[in-house]
CSV table of N, CA and C in Angstrom, one decimal:
chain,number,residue,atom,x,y,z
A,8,UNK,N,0.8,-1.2,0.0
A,8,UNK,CA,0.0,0.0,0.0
A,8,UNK,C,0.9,1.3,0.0
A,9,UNK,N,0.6,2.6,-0.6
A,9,UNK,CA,1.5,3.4,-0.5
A,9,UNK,C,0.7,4.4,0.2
A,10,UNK,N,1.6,5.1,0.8
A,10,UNK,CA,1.3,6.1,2.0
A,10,UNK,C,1.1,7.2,1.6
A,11,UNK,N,0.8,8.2,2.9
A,11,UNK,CA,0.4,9.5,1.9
A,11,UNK,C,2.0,10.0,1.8
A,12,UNK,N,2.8,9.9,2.6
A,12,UNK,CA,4.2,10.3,2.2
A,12,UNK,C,4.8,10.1,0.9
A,13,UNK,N,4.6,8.8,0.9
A,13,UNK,CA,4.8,7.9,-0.6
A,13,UNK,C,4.5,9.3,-1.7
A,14,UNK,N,3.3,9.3,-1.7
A,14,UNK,CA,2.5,9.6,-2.4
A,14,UNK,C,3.4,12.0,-2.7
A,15,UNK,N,3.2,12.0,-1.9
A,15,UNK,CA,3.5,13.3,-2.0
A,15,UNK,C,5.0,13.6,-2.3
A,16,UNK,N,6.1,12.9,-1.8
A,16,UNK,CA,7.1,12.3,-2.4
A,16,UNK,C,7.5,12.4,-3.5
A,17,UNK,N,6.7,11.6,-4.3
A,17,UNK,CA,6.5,11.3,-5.9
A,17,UNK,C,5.7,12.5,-6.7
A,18,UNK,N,4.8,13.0,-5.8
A,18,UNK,CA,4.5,14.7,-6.6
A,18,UNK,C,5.7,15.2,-6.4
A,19,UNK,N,6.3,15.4,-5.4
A,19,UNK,CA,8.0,16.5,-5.9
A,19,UNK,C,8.6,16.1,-6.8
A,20,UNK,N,8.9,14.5,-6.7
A,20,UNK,CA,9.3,14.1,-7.9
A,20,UNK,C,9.5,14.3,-8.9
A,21,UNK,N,8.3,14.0,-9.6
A,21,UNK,CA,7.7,14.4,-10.7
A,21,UNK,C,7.9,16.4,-11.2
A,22,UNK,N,8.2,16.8,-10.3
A,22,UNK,CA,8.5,18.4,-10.8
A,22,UNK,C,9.8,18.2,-11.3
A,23,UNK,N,10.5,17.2,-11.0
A,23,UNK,CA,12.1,17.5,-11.1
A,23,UNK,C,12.5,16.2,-11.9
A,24,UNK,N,11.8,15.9,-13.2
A,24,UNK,CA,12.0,14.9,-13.8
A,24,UNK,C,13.1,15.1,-14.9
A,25,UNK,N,13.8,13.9,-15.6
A,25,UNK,CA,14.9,14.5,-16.1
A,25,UNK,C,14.4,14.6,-17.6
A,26,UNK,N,13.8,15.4,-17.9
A,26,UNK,CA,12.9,15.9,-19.6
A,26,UNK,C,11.5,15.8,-19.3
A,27,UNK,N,11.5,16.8,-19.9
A,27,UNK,CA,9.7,16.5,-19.8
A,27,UNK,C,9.1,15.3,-20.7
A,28,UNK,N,7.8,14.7,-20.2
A,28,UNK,CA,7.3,13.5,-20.6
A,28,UNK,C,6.5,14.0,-22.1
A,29,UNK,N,5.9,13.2,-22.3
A,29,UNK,CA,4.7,13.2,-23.8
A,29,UNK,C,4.2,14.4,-23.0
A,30,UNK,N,3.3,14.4,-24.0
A,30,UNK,CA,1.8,15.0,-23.5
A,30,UNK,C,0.8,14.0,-22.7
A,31,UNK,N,0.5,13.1,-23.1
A,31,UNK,CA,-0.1,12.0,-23.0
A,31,UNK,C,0.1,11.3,-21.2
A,32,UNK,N,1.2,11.6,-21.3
A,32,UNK,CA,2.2,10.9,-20.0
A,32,UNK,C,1.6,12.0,-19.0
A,33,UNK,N,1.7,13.2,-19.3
A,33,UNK,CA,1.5,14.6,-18.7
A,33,UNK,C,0.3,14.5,-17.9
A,34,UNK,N,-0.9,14.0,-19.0
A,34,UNK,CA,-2.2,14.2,-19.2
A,34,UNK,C,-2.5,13.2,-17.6
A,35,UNK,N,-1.9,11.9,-18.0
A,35,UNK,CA,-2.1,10.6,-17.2
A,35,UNK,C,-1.6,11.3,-15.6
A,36,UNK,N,-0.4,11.6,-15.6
A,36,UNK,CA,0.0,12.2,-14.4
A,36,UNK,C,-0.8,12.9,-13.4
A,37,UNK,N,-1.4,14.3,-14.4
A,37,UNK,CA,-2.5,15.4,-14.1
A,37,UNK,C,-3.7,14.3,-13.7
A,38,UNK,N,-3.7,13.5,-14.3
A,38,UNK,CA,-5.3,12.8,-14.0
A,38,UNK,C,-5.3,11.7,-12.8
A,39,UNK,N,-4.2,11.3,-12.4
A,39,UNK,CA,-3.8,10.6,-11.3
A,39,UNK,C,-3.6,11.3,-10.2
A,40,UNK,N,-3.2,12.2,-9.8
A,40,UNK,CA,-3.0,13.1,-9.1
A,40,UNK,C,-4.5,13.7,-8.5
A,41,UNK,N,-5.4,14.5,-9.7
A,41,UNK,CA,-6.4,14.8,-9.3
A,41,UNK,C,-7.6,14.0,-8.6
A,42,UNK,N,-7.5,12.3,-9.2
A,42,UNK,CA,-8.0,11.1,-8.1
A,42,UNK,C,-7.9,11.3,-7.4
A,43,UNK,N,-6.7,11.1,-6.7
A,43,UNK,CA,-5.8,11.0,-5.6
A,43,UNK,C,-6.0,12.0,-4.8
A,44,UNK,N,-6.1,12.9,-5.0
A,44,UNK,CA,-6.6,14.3,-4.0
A,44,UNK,C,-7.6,14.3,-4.0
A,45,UNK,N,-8.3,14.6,-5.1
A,45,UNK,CA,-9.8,14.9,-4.8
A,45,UNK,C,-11.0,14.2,-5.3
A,46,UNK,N,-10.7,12.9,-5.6
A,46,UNK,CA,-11.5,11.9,-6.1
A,46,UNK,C,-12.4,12.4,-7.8
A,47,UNK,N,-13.6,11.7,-7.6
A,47,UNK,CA,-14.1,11.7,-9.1
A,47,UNK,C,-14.0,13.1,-9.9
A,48,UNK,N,-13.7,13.0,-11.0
A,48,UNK,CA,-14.4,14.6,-11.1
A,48,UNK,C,-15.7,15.3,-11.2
A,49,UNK,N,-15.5,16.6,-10.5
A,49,UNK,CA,-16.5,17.2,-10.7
A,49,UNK,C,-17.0,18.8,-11.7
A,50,UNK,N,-18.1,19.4,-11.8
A,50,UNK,CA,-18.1,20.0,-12.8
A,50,UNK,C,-18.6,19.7,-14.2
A,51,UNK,N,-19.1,20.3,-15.0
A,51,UNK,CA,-19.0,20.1,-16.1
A,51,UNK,C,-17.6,20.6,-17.2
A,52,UNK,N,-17.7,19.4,-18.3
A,52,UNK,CA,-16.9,19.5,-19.1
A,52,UNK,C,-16.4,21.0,-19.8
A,53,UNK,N,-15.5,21.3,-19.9
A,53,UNK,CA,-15.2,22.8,-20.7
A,53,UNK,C,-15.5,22.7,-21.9
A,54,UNK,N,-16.2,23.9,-22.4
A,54,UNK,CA,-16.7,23.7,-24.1
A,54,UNK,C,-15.6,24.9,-24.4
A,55,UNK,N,-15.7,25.1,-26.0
A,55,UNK,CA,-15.3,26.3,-26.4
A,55,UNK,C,-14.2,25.5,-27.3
A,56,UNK,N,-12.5,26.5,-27.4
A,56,UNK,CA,-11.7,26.3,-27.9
A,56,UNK,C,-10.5,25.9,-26.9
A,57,UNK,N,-10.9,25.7,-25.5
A,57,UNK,CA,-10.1,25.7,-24.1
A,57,UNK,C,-9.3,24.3,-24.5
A,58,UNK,N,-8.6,23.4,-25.3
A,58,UNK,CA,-8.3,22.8,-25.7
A,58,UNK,C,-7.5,21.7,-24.4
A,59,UNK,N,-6.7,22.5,-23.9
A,59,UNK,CA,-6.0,22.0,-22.8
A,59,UNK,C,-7.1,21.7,-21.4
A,60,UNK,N,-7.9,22.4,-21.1
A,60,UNK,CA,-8.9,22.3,-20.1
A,60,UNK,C,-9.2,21.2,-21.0
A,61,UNK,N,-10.0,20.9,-21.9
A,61,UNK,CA,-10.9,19.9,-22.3
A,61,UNK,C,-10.4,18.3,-21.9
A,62,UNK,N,-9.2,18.6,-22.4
A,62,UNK,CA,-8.1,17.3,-22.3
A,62,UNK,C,-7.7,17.0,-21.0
A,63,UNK,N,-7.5,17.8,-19.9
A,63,UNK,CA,-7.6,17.6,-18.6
A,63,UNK,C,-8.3,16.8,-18.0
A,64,UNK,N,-9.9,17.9,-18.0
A,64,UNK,CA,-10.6,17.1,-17.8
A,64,UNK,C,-11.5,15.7,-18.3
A,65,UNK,N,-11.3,15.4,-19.8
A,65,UNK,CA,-11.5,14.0,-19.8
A,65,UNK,C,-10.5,13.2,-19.5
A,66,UNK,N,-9.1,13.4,-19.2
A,66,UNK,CA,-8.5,12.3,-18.7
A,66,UNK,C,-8.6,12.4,-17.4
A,67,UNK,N,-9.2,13.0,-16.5
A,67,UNK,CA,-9.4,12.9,-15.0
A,67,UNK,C,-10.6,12.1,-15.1
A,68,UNK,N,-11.9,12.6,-16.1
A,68,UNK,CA,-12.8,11.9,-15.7
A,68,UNK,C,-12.9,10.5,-16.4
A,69,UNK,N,-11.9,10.3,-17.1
A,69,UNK,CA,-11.5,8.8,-17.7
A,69,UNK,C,-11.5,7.7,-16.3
A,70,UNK,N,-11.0,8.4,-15.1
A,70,UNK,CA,-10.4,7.5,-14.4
A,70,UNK,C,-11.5,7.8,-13.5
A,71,UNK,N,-12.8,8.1,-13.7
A,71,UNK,CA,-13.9,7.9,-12.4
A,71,UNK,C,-14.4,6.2,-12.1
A,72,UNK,N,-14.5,6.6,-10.5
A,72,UNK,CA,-15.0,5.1,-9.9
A,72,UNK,C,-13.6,4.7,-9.4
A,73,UNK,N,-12.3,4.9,-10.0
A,73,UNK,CA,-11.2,4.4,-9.3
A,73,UNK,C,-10.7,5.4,-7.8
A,74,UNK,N,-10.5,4.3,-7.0
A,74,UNK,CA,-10.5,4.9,-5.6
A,74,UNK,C,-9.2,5.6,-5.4
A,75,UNK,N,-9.4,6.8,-4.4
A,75,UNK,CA,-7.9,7.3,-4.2
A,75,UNK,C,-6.8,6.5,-3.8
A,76,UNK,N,-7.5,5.5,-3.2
A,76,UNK,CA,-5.9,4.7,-2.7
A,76,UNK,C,-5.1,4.1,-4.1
A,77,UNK,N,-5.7,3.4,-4.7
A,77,UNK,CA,-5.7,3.4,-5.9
A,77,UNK,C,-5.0,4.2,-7.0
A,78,UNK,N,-5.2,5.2,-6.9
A,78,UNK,CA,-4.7,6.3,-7.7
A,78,UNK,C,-3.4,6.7,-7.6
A,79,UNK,N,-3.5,7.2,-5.3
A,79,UNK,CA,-2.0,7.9,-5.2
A,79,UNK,C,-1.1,6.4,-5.7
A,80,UNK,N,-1.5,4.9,-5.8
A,80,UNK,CA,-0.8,3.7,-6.1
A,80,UNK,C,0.0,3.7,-7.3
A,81,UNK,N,-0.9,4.4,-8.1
A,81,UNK,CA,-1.0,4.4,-9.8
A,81,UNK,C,0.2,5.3,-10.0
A,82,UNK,N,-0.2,6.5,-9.1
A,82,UNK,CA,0.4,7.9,-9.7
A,82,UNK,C,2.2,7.9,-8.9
A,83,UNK,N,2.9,6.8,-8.1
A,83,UNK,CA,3.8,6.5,-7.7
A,83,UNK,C,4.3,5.2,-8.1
A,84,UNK,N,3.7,4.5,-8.6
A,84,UNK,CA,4.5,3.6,-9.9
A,84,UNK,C,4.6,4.5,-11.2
A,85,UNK,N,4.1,5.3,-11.6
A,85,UNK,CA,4.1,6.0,-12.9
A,85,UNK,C,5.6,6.8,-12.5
A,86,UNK,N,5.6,7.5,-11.2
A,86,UNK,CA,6.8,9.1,-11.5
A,86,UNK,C,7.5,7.9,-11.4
A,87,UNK,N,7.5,7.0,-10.4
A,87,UNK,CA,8.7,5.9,-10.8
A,87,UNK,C,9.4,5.0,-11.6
A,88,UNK,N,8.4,5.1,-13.0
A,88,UNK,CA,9.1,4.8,-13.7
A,88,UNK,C,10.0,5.9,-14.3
A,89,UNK,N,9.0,6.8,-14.3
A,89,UNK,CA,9.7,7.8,-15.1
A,89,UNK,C,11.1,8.8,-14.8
A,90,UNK,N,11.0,8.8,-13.4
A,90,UNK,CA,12.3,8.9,-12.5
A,90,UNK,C,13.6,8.2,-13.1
A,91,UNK,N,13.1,7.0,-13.6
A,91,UNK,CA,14.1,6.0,-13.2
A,91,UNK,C,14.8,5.4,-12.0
């Protein structure tokens, strides 16, 4: 099980990675994270041209129903790999 230390840990981490990741990778990170803190999403989806908002939020709300423990899990094997 990873802790909330674990967990917070791997958000510093993750600021100080050595190259920035995809987009994609970015997106997954952002959306793991937002689990993990604050569970499902909420709100409605962004309309317009907000292109980045829109993307955000459907990959946070990709991952509804998965539990926070779960998440901060997800979101600390991910910077971990990516750390190396």
């Amino acid at each position: 099980m990873t802790t909330q230390e674990d967990f917070e840990a791997a958000a510093q981490r993750a600021q100080q990675l050595p190259g920035k990741p995809a987009n994609t990778v970015l997106l997954q990170l952002y959306a793991l994270y937002k689990q993990a803190t604050d569970g499902d999403v909420t709100g409605a989806r962004p309309g317009g041209f907000d292109f980045k908002a829109i993307a955000k939020h459907d990959a946070w709300s990709a991952l509804r129903g998965l539990s926070k423990d779960a998440a901060r899990q997800q979101y600390v094997a991910l910077v971990g790999e990516l750390a190396g």
